[in-house]
Amino acid sequence: MHGDDEDVFDSVTWESPSAPYHTDHTVQPSGPGFKQSTAGTEDERGPHDPKWEGYLIVTVKDPVKELAETKDAYVSYLVSAKTNLPIFSTPNPSSRRRFQDFVFLRDHLVKDFPACVVPALPDKHRLEYFTGDRFSPEFMERRRLEYAFRRLQPCLRLILDSLHRFLERISRHPTLQRSTLVRAFFESTEWHVHMHQHLAHPPGPEPTPGLIDNISDTLLNAFARVRKPDERFLDMRESVDKFEDGLVVCERLWGRVRNRTNGGNFAPGEDLTADYHDLAVAVQGLGFLESGITDPLNHFSNTLLEFSALLRHKTQTTTDPFLVHLHSLLTYSHANRAVLKLRDQKQLDFEELSDYLSGVTQERDRLSAVISGHAGSTGLGLSAYLKDKVDALRGADDDRSRVEKMRKLDVKIKELQDAVTTAHETSDAFSDETLREQTIFQYTKEAEMKDMLGNLADGEIEFYQSAMEEWERIIPIIQRIRVDV
């Protein structure tokens, strides 16, 4: 999706961009990342507890179609924030950004902060699952029939909510919320200049190929596994597996509910919304035949139409956002899994370098033993014996050649010792950062799960209350029908 530009809205005429196309996110949320961290001093906090230096409350709204009548048309979004972070020059930064700007922000946060769980952007093609392909003949026909624009409103809410959720996850992160790139995203009036400067001068030194990168691919096998796994991270991966399995099951079950309720299926019995509509038409037709009860049957038909509309409304405002949020949590968990996998790779680098150093040291000791006349005491076995025979065939078995080899091996051993020390420090530091990331991820996950399930419950309650009111209004009308026996 990152290769595509913006949206599913590039052919929409924006008559009133401010309302009602966005959900109000201006209510101040609570929880880590939204208020000043006052948990205690560094000594009172745990060594792996994250530290927030302030809050960053974000909002995405007001889509506007720019360059509307040109081939370069795109949709921009108003991103704004409230913050007390000292890195920002104003407590209320705001700017207009297009989807490609969100892509740039996400891609470079991943590069600049490899140990951080950077959330993914919303998947445009997945949103088309709910909204329909805007280029399909069916979609174009629906637009002609006026029904399409009503579909675009919930679609627009979905993408605004998804972009808001992306920025909210960043704003809740104690490291990402303070990055200069995030500050420029909200504040900069010359964002394109800032992007070029960031590309030309990324934060921190450019990564240079190290010794680990120069080792043969036969040494670092892509399928190698950590030999001394840390129990803490094994438990984390097990927890992530269970969480993702639960999300996948929920997504599948609710997707089935959605399809059976308002999935656009034309087969009878596979779309409740359409079935109630068809039943309403049939009851209305029956009312024309039964002259004595035409009015009650018309009322009953209207109730069926209202119930069908309520089902459609619940799908658009409750079920679809719930499914999108479920999938978003799943991709967020995938980003968390990627950090855990990268931590394993750092440990694997250390283990492989250590083994390589051990092998080079043994070879150096073997050559020293041969020169000193104690070759039989090295205990290196058949491999050393065969290597000596190969050296003899190549004419490289004299002491002078062995001394030159030892000199080169000594240099390599020194390089490897430095590389092993660096790899060990990197692995330990990355492990500590990963532990902090898991705490941050848990905070964010719990807050989002609470909001997501709360919104689902509110939507279901609203639907059933409205449905009860509709059916309760029709009951007295039906009861007044008198049937002669």
Short mmCIF file of C-alpha atoms in Angstrom, two decimals:
data_model
loop_
_atom_site.label_atom_id
_atom_site.label_comp_id
_atom_site.label_asym_id
_atom_site.label_seq_id
_atom_site.Cartn_x
_atom_site.Cartn_y
_atom_site.Cartn_z
CA MET A 1 0.00 0.00 0.00
CA HIS A 2 2.93 2.39 0.55
CA GLY A 3 3.40 2.72 -3.14
CA ASP A 4 -0.09 4.10 -3.56
CA ASP A 5 -0.86 7.65 -2.64
CA GLU A 6 -3.82 8.49 -0.61
CA ASP A 7 -7.19 7.14 -0.38
CA VAL A 8 -10.43 5.81 -1.65
CA PHE A 9 -11.77 9.32 -2.04
CA ASP A 10 -9.96 10.86 -5.01
CA SER A 11 -13.16 11.27 -7.01
CA VAL A 12 -15.24 12.81 -4.21
CA THR A 13 -16.49 16.39 -4.26
CA TRP A 14 -15.94 17.87 -0.82
CA GLU A 15 -18.89 20.12 -0.08
CA SER A 16 -18.35 20.54 3.65
CA PRO A 17 -15.03 19.06 4.70
CA SER A 18 -15.38 19.78 8.39
CA ALA A 19 -18.49 17.81 9.24
CA PRO A 20 -19.94 15.27 9.59
CA TYR A 21 -17.09 13.23 8.17
CA HIS A 22 -14.92 12.79 11.23
CA THR A 23 -15.22 11.41 14.68
CA ASP A 24 -14.42 13.88 17.42
CA HIS A 25 -11.16 12.88 19.08
CA THR A 26 -10.71 16.10 21.05
CA VAL A 27 -11.74 14.56 24.37
CA GLN A 28 -8.57 14.29 26.39
CA PRO A 29 -7.63 10.62 26.85
CA SER A 30 -5.92 9.27 29.90
CA GLY A 31 -3.15 6.82 30.56
CA PRO A 32 0.59 6.62 29.91
CA GLY A 33 1.81 9.07 27.32
CA PHE A 34 -1.07 11.48 27.85
CA LYS A 35 0.02 12.99 31.14
CA GLN A 36 3.24 13.91 32.83
CA SER A 37 4.96 10.84 34.27
CA THR A 38 5.22 11.26 38.05
CA ALA A 39 5.75 7.63 38.97
CA GLY A 40 8.83 8.48 41.02
CA THR A 41 12.54 8.95 40.72
CA GLU A 42 14.83 6.79 38.64
CA ASP A 43 15.66 4.74 41.75
CA GLU A 44 11.99 4.17 42.56
CA ARG A 45 11.15 3.00 39.04
CA GLY A 46 12.23 -0.38 37.75
CA PRO A 47 15.25 -0.55 35.43
CA HIS A 48 13.04 -1.40 32.48
CA ASP A 49 10.14 0.96 33.21
CA PRO A 50 9.56 3.58 30.48
CA LYS A 51 9.67 7.27 31.37
CA TRP A 52 7.29 9.83 29.87
CA GLU A 53 8.40 13.45 29.88
CA GLY A 54 4.99 14.88 28.96
CA TYR A 55 1.86 14.31 26.94
CA LEU A 56 1.02 14.52 23.23
CA ILE A 57 -2.68 14.40 22.33
CA VAL A 58 -3.30 14.10 18.59
CA THR A 59 -6.25 14.63 16.22
CA VAL A 60 -6.77 13.86 12.53
CA LYS A 61 -9.75 15.47 10.78
CA ASP A 62 -11.01 17.71 7.97
CA PRO A 63 -10.05 15.90 4.74
CA VAL A 64 -9.74 18.34 1.84
CA LYS A 65 -9.29 17.51 -1.82
CA GLU A 66 -6.31 19.49 -3.13
CA LEU A 67 -5.72 20.31 -6.83
CA ALA A 68 -9.19 18.92 -7.42
CA GLU A 69 -9.39 19.28 -11.20
CA THR A 70 -5.88 18.11 -12.05
CA LYS A 71 -4.19 14.77 -12.53
CA ASP A 72 -2.17 15.46 -9.37
CA ALA A 73 -5.23 15.67 -7.11
CA TYR A 74 -4.81 14.30 -3.61
CA VAL A 75 -6.47 14.44 -0.21
CA SER A 76 -4.88 16.27 2.70
CA TYR A 77 -5.76 15.85 6.37
CA LEU A 78 -5.51 18.31 9.23
CA VAL A 79 -3.24 16.88 11.94
CA SER A 80 -3.12 18.78 15.21
CA ALA A 81 -1.95 18.18 18.74
CA LYS A 82 -1.93 19.43 22.31
CA THR A 83 1.34 18.94 24.15
CA ASN A 84 3.60 20.07 26.96
CA LEU A 85 6.71 18.37 25.55
CA PRO A 86 9.64 20.83 25.48
CA ILE A 87 10.73 19.70 21.99
CA PHE A 88 7.65 21.42 20.50
CA SER A 89 7.77 25.16 19.94
CA THR A 90 4.03 25.59 20.55
CA PRO A 91 1.53 23.73 22.77
CA ASN A 92 -0.96 23.48 19.89
CA PRO A 93 0.93 22.48 16.70
CA SER A 94 -1.04 21.72 13.54
CA SER A 95 -0.47 21.23 9.82
CA ARG A 96 -1.99 19.62 6.76
CA ARG A 97 -0.50 16.34 5.59
CA ARG A 98 -1.25 13.90 2.77
CA PHE A 99 -1.11 10.14 3.03
CA GLN A 100 2.41 9.98 1.55
CA ASP A 101 3.60 12.15 4.43
CA PHE A 102 2.26 9.58 6.89
CA VAL A 103 4.15 6.91 4.90
CA PHE A 104 7.39 8.90 5.09
CA LEU A 105 6.96 9.41 8.83
CA ARG A 106 6.35 5.73 9.48
CA ASP A 107 9.16 4.42 7.24
CA HIS A 108 11.78 6.70 8.76
CA LEU A 109 10.71 6.13 12.34
CA VAL A 110 11.29 2.43 11.68
CA LYS A 111 14.79 3.20 10.37
CA ASP A 112 15.69 5.72 13.06
CA PHE A 113 14.32 3.70 16.01
CA PRO A 114 14.80 -0.02 15.19
CA ALA A 115 14.24 -1.05 18.82
CA CYS A 116 10.85 0.72 19.02
CA VAL A 117 7.51 -0.80 18.10
CA VAL A 118 6.42 1.54 15.30
CA PRO A 119 2.78 0.93 14.28
CA ALA A 120 1.79 0.16 10.71
CA LEU A 121 -0.38 2.44 8.60
CA PRO A 122 -3.95 1.47 7.64
CA ASP A 123 -4.20 -0.93 4.75
CA LYS A 124 -6.12 0.78 1.92
CA HIS A 125 -6.95 -2.51 0.24
CA ARG A 126 -8.42 -3.87 3.45
CA LEU A 127 -10.66 -0.80 3.76
CA GLU A 128 -11.94 -1.60 0.27
CA TYR A 129 -13.25 -4.85 1.76
CA PHE A 130 -15.75 -2.72 3.69
CA THR A 131 -16.25 0.13 1.24
CA GLY A 132 -15.98 -1.52 -2.15
CA ASP A 133 -13.53 -1.01 -5.02
CA ARG A 134 -14.03 2.56 -6.25
CA PHE A 135 -13.16 1.55 -9.82
CA SER A 136 -15.45 -1.47 -10.06
CA PRO A 137 -18.58 -1.25 -12.30
CA GLU A 138 -20.78 -2.03 -9.29
CA PHE A 139 -19.33 0.83 -7.27
CA MET A 140 -19.66 3.31 -10.13
CA GLU A 141 -23.29 2.27 -10.57
CA ARG A 142 -23.97 2.76 -6.85
CA ARG A 143 -22.54 6.26 -7.06
CA ARG A 144 -24.89 7.02 -9.96
CA LEU A 145 -27.79 5.85 -7.81
CA GLU A 146 -26.86 8.24 -4.96
CA TYR A 147 -26.27 5.38 -2.54
CA ALA A 148 -22.50 5.59 -2.92
CA PHE A 149 -22.06 8.94 -1.21
CA ARG A 150 -23.79 7.61 1.88
CA ARG A 151 -21.26 4.76 1.84
CA LEU A 152 -18.37 7.20 1.58
CA GLN A 153 -19.22 8.84 4.88
CA PRO A 154 -18.55 5.72 7.03
CA CYS A 155 -15.60 4.93 4.77
CA LEU A 156 -14.15 8.36 5.50
CA ARG A 157 -14.65 7.83 9.21
CA LEU A 158 -12.75 4.55 8.96
CA ILE A 159 -9.70 6.08 7.33
CA LEU A 160 -9.69 9.11 9.64
CA ASP A 161 -9.97 6.83 12.67
CA SER A 162 -7.17 4.62 11.31
CA LEU A 163 -4.82 7.56 10.71
CA HIS A 164 -5.70 8.97 14.12
CA ARG A 165 -4.96 5.60 15.71
CA PHE A 166 -1.57 5.47 13.97
CA LEU A 167 -0.57 8.88 15.33
CA GLU A 168 -2.04 8.10 18.74
CA ARG A 169 0.18 5.04 19.11
CA ILE A 170 3.20 7.17 18.26
CA SER A 171 2.08 9.90 20.68
CA ARG A 172 1.79 7.34 23.48
CA HIS A 173 5.39 6.20 22.98
CA PRO A 174 7.85 8.02 25.29
CA THR A 175 10.65 7.90 22.70
CA LEU A 176 8.77 8.40 19.44
CA GLN A 177 6.69 11.31 20.79
CA ARG A 178 9.92 13.27 21.35
CA SER A 179 11.54 12.60 17.98
CA THR A 180 12.44 15.57 15.78
CA LEU A 181 10.66 13.95 12.83
CA VAL A 182 7.37 13.74 14.76
CA ARG A 183 7.78 17.36 15.84
CA ALA A 184 8.33 18.45 12.22
CA PHE A 185 5.35 16.38 11.09
CA PHE A 186 3.06 18.45 13.30
CA GLU A 187 4.82 21.81 13.16
CA SER A 188 6.81 22.27 9.97
CA THR A 189 5.44 24.65 7.34
CA GLU A 190 8.14 23.39 4.95
CA TRP A 191 7.66 19.68 5.37
CA HIS A 192 9.11 18.78 1.96
CA VAL A 193 12.32 20.63 2.81
CA HIS A 194 12.48 18.81 6.12
CA MET A 195 11.98 15.46 4.38
CA HIS A 196 14.90 16.13 2.01
CA GLN A 197 17.10 17.22 4.92
CA HIS A 198 16.18 14.09 6.84
CA LEU A 199 17.08 11.92 3.86
CA ALA A 200 20.39 13.72 3.40
CA HIS A 201 21.29 13.85 7.10
CA PRO A 202 19.56 11.06 9.03
CA PRO A 203 19.92 11.19 12.82
CA GLY A 204 22.93 9.30 14.11
CA PRO A 205 25.86 7.96 12.09
CA GLU A 206 25.25 6.01 8.93
CA PRO A 207 25.58 2.26 9.59
CA THR A 208 28.88 0.93 8.29
CA PRO A 209 29.48 -2.71 7.40
CA GLY A 210 30.98 -4.39 10.43
CA LEU A 211 32.84 -7.60 10.84
CA ILE A 212 29.60 -9.51 11.28
CA ASP A 213 28.52 -8.36 7.79
CA ASN A 214 31.74 -9.62 6.24
CA ILE A 215 31.42 -13.17 7.57
CA SER A 216 30.42 -15.76 5.01
CA ASP A 217 26.72 -16.54 4.60
CA THR A 218 27.53 -20.12 5.54
CA LEU A 219 28.31 -18.87 9.05
CA LEU A 220 25.12 -16.88 9.60
CA ASN A 221 22.34 -19.19 8.56
CA ALA A 222 18.96 -17.51 8.11
CA PHE A 223 17.36 -20.49 9.89
CA ALA A 224 19.75 -20.45 12.85
CA ARG A 225 18.19 -20.35 16.30
CA VAL A 226 19.38 -18.77 19.51
CA ARG A 227 21.16 -21.47 21.50
CA LYS A 228 20.69 -19.87 24.92
CA PRO A 229 17.20 -18.33 24.79
CA ASP A 230 16.16 -15.90 27.50
CA GLU A 231 13.10 -17.16 29.37
CA ARG A 232 11.70 -13.64 29.59
CA PHE A 233 11.50 -13.30 25.83
CA LEU A 234 10.20 -16.84 25.37
CA ASP A 235 7.28 -15.89 27.64
CA MET A 236 6.76 -12.69 25.65
CA ARG A 237 6.59 -14.54 22.34
CA GLU A 238 4.13 -17.03 23.82
CA SER A 239 1.98 -14.15 25.04
CA VAL A 240 2.13 -12.50 21.60
CA ASP A 241 1.14 -15.80 19.94
CA LYS A 242 -1.90 -16.18 22.19
CA PHE A 243 -2.92 -12.55 21.69
CA GLU A 244 -2.69 -12.79 17.91
CA ASP A 245 -4.53 -16.12 17.85
CA GLY A 246 -7.36 -14.52 19.81
CA LEU A 247 -7.49 -11.54 17.45
CA VAL A 248 -7.57 -13.81 14.39
CA VAL A 249 -10.46 -15.86 15.82
CA CYS A 250 -12.41 -12.70 16.74
CA GLU A 251 -11.77 -11.19 13.32
CA ARG A 252 -12.98 -14.33 11.55
CA LEU A 253 -16.14 -14.67 13.67
CA TRP A 254 -17.09 -10.99 13.46
CA GLY A 255 -16.32 -10.97 9.75
CA ARG A 256 -18.82 -13.80 9.36
CA VAL A 257 -21.39 -11.85 11.40
CA ARG A 258 -20.79 -8.79 9.25
CA ASN A 259 -21.22 -10.69 6.00
CA ARG A 260 -24.44 -12.32 7.15
CA THR A 261 -25.85 -9.02 8.41
CA ASN A 262 -24.89 -6.61 5.67
CA GLY A 263 -22.35 -8.21 3.39
CA GLY A 264 -23.92 -7.24 0.07
CA ASN A 265 -24.75 -10.86 -0.75
CA PHE A 266 -27.55 -11.29 -3.23
CA ALA A 267 -28.43 -14.89 -2.34
CA PRO A 268 -31.57 -15.12 -0.17
CA GLY A 269 -30.86 -15.68 3.52
CA GLU A 270 -27.25 -14.44 3.32
CA ASP A 271 -27.86 -10.74 3.97
CA LEU A 272 -30.22 -9.90 6.84
CA THR A 273 -30.40 -6.22 5.90
CA ALA A 274 -31.56 -7.04 2.39
CA ASP A 275 -33.88 -9.79 3.65
CA TYR A 276 -35.69 -7.44 6.04
CA HIS A 277 -36.01 -4.91 3.23
CA ASP A 278 -37.48 -7.54 0.92
CA LEU A 279 -39.85 -8.68 3.66
CA ALA A 280 -41.00 -5.06 4.12
CA VAL A 281 -41.80 -4.80 0.41
CA ALA A 282 -43.70 -8.09 0.54
CA VAL A 283 -45.75 -6.99 3.58
CA GLN A 284 -46.55 -3.68 1.88
CA GLY A 285 -47.76 -5.58 -1.17
CA LEU A 286 -49.90 -7.75 1.08
CA GLY A 287 -51.47 -4.62 2.56
CA PHE A 288 -52.85 -3.65 -0.84
CA LEU A 289 -54.64 -7.01 -1.00
CA GLU A 290 -56.05 -6.94 2.53
CA SER A 291 -58.16 -3.78 2.50
CA GLY A 292 -59.31 -4.16 6.11
CA ILE A 293 -55.79 -4.12 7.58
CA THR A 294 -53.87 -2.08 5.00
CA ASP A 295 -52.86 0.62 7.48
CA PRO A 296 -51.47 -1.76 10.17
CA LEU A 297 -49.58 -3.71 7.52
CA ASN A 298 -48.09 -0.49 6.15
CA HIS A 299 -46.94 0.42 9.66
CA PHE A 300 -45.45 -3.04 10.03
CA SER A 301 -43.72 -2.65 6.67
CA ASN A 302 -42.25 0.68 7.77
CA THR A 303 -40.98 -0.92 10.99
CA LEU A 304 -39.24 -3.62 8.96
CA LEU A 305 -37.63 -0.94 6.80
CA GLU A 306 -36.48 0.96 9.89
CA PHE A 307 -35.04 -2.24 11.38
CA SER A 308 -33.21 -2.94 8.12
CA ALA A 309 -31.80 0.59 8.23
CA LEU A 310 -30.75 0.09 11.87
CA LEU A 311 -28.89 -3.07 10.92
CA ARG A 312 -27.09 -1.22 8.13
CA HIS A 313 -26.28 1.68 10.47
CA LYS A 314 -24.88 -0.70 13.11
CA THR A 315 -22.68 -2.37 10.52
CA GLN A 316 -21.25 0.94 9.33
CA THR A 317 -20.80 2.63 12.70
CA THR A 318 -20.02 -0.30 15.00
CA THR A 319 -19.10 -3.55 13.26
CA ASP A 320 -16.87 -2.15 10.51
CA PRO A 321 -14.86 0.10 12.87
CA PHE A 322 -14.52 -2.83 15.27
CA LEU A 323 -13.18 -5.10 12.50
CA VAL A 324 -10.78 -2.41 11.27
CA HIS A 325 -9.53 -1.85 14.81
CA LEU A 326 -9.12 -5.61 15.35
CA HIS A 327 -6.99 -5.90 12.24
CA SER A 328 -5.04 -2.79 13.21
CA LEU A 329 -4.22 -4.34 16.58
CA LEU A 330 -3.07 -7.46 14.75
CA THR A 331 -0.65 -5.48 12.56
CA TYR A 332 0.52 -3.56 15.64
CA SER A 333 1.26 -6.89 17.32
CA HIS A 334 3.19 -7.96 14.20
CA ALA A 335 5.39 -4.87 14.64
CA ASN A 336 5.96 -5.89 18.25
CA ARG A 337 6.87 -9.41 17.11
CA ALA A 338 9.37 -7.94 14.63
CA VAL A 339 11.17 -6.17 17.49
CA LEU A 340 11.34 -9.44 19.45
CA LYS A 341 12.73 -11.17 16.37
CA LEU A 342 15.34 -8.43 15.91
CA ARG A 343 16.39 -8.86 19.55
CA ASP A 344 16.94 -12.58 18.88
CA GLN A 345 19.04 -11.64 15.86
CA LYS A 346 21.25 -9.42 18.03
CA GLN A 347 21.82 -12.30 20.43
CA LEU A 348 22.43 -14.67 17.52
CA ASP A 349 25.04 -12.28 16.12
CA PHE A 350 26.85 -12.39 19.45
CA GLU A 351 26.70 -16.19 19.65
CA GLU A 352 27.89 -16.70 16.08
CA LEU A 353 30.75 -14.22 16.49
CA SER A 354 31.77 -15.95 19.72
CA ASP A 355 31.86 -19.31 17.95
CA TYR A 356 33.83 -17.82 15.09
CA LEU A 357 36.34 -16.32 17.54
CA SER A 358 36.66 -19.68 19.27
CA GLY A 359 37.40 -21.43 15.96
CA VAL A 360 40.03 -18.87 14.91
CA THR A 361 41.66 -19.06 18.35
CA GLN A 362 41.84 -22.85 18.14
CA GLU A 363 43.45 -22.63 14.71
CA ARG A 364 46.02 -20.18 16.05
CA ASP A 365 46.76 -22.49 19.01
CA ARG A 366 47.14 -25.45 16.65
CA LEU A 367 49.71 -23.66 14.52
CA SER A 368 51.60 -22.63 17.66
CA ALA A 369 51.63 -26.23 18.85
CA VAL A 370 52.92 -27.47 15.49
CA ILE A 371 55.76 -24.93 15.49
CA SER A 372 56.70 -25.80 19.08
CA GLY A 373 56.69 -29.52 18.29
CA HIS A 374 53.62 -30.34 20.40
CA ALA A 375 51.14 -30.98 17.58
CA GLY A 376 49.84 -34.13 19.20
CA SER A 377 48.70 -32.25 22.30
CA THR A 378 46.29 -29.89 20.56
CA GLY A 379 43.49 -32.42 20.60
CA LEU A 380 41.95 -31.03 17.41
CA GLY A 381 41.54 -34.47 15.85
CA LEU A 382 40.88 -35.42 12.25
CA SER A 383 40.09 -31.92 10.94
CA ALA A 384 43.47 -30.55 12.05
CA TYR A 385 45.24 -33.58 10.60
CA LEU A 386 43.54 -33.13 7.22
CA LYS A 387 44.33 -29.40 7.24
CA ASP A 388 48.01 -30.17 7.83
CA LYS A 389 48.01 -32.57 4.89
CA VAL A 390 46.39 -29.96 2.63
CA ASP A 391 48.99 -27.40 3.69
CA ALA A 392 51.74 -29.92 2.91
CA LEU A 393 50.37 -30.50 -0.60
CA ARG A 394 50.25 -26.71 -1.16
CA GLY A 395 53.81 -26.31 0.14
CA ALA A 396 52.64 -24.19 3.03
CA ASP A 397 53.75 -26.50 5.85
CA ASP A 398 57.03 -24.84 6.70
CA ASP A 399 57.40 -22.89 9.95
CA ARG A 400 57.83 -19.56 8.17
CA SER A 401 54.42 -19.95 6.50
CA ARG A 402 52.91 -21.00 9.82
CA VAL A 403 54.35 -17.96 11.59
CA GLU A 404 52.91 -15.67 8.90
CA LYS A 405 49.51 -17.38 9.32
CA MET A 406 49.71 -16.93 13.08
CA ARG A 407 50.45 -13.24 12.65
CA LYS A 408 47.36 -12.81 10.46
CA LEU A 409 45.28 -14.87 12.87
CA ASP A 410 46.42 -12.71 15.78
CA VAL A 411 45.17 -9.63 13.93
CA LYS A 412 41.85 -11.34 13.17
CA ILE A 413 41.53 -12.51 16.78
CA LYS A 414 41.94 -8.93 17.99
CA GLU A 415 39.26 -7.74 15.54
CA LEU A 416 36.94 -10.55 16.57
CA GLN A 417 37.43 -9.87 20.27
CA ASP A 418 36.44 -6.25 19.73
CA ALA A 419 33.48 -7.33 17.58
CA VAL A 420 32.35 -9.88 20.19
CA THR A 421 32.52 -7.25 22.93
CA THR A 422 30.51 -4.81 20.81
CA ALA A 423 27.98 -7.49 19.85
CA HIS A 424 27.55 -8.46 23.50
CA GLU A 425 26.98 -4.85 24.57
CA THR A 426 24.57 -4.31 21.68
CA SER A 427 22.64 -7.47 22.52
CA ASP A 428 22.33 -6.53 26.20
CA ALA A 429 21.29 -2.94 25.38
CA PHE A 430 18.75 -4.14 22.82
CA SER A 431 17.34 -6.63 25.32
CA ASP A 432 16.88 -3.87 27.92
CA GLU A 433 15.18 -1.65 25.35
CA THR A 434 12.94 -4.52 24.24
CA LEU A 435 11.78 -5.04 27.82
CA ARG A 436 10.80 -1.36 27.97
CA GLU A 437 9.04 -1.68 24.62
CA GLN A 438 6.96 -4.57 25.91
CA THR A 439 5.77 -2.44 28.82
CA ILE A 440 4.82 0.38 26.44
CA PHE A 441 3.08 -2.05 24.09
CA GLN A 442 1.09 -3.52 26.97
CA TYR A 443 -0.03 -0.04 28.10
CA THR A 444 -1.15 0.87 24.59
CA LYS A 445 -2.79 -2.50 23.95
CA GLU A 446 -4.80 -2.37 27.18
CA ALA A 447 -5.96 1.20 26.50
CA GLU A 448 -7.01 0.35 22.95
CA MET A 449 -8.74 -2.88 23.95
CA LYS A 450 -10.76 -0.94 26.53
CA ASP A 451 -11.77 1.69 23.98
CA MET A 452 -12.46 -0.84 21.23
CA LEU A 453 -14.66 -3.13 23.34
CA GLY A 454 -16.36 -0.14 24.97
CA ASN A 455 -17.26 1.30 21.57
CA LEU A 456 -18.53 -2.11 20.44
CA ALA A 457 -20.70 -2.44 23.56
CA ASP A 458 -22.05 1.12 23.16
CA GLY A 459 -22.90 0.47 19.51
CA GLU A 460 -24.69 -2.78 20.28
CA ILE A 461 -26.64 -1.18 23.14
CA GLU A 462 -27.66 1.73 20.93
CA PHE A 463 -28.83 -0.68 18.21
CA TYR A 464 -30.92 -2.85 20.52
CA GLN A 465 -32.46 0.15 22.29
CA SER A 466 -33.47 1.67 18.96
CA ALA A 467 -34.76 -1.67 17.71
CA MET A 468 -36.83 -2.18 20.88
CA GLU A 469 -38.38 1.25 20.46
CA GLU A 470 -39.33 0.49 16.86
CA TRP A 471 -40.93 -2.86 17.69
CA GLU A 472 -42.68 -1.52 20.79
CA ARG A 473 -44.34 1.17 18.66
CA ILE A 474 -45.77 -1.39 16.24
CA ILE A 475 -47.08 -3.83 18.90
CA PRO A 476 -50.21 -1.77 19.86
CA ILE A 477 -51.03 -1.25 16.19
CA ILE A 478 -50.88 -4.98 15.53
CA GLN A 479 -52.89 -5.75 18.66
CA ARG A 480 -55.73 -3.47 17.47
CA ILE A 481 -56.36 -5.71 14.47
CA ARG A 482 -59.63 -7.57 14.89
CA VAL A 483 -60.03 -10.93 13.21
CA ASP A 484 -63.55 -12.31 12.82
CA VAL A 485 -63.77 -15.97 13.79
#
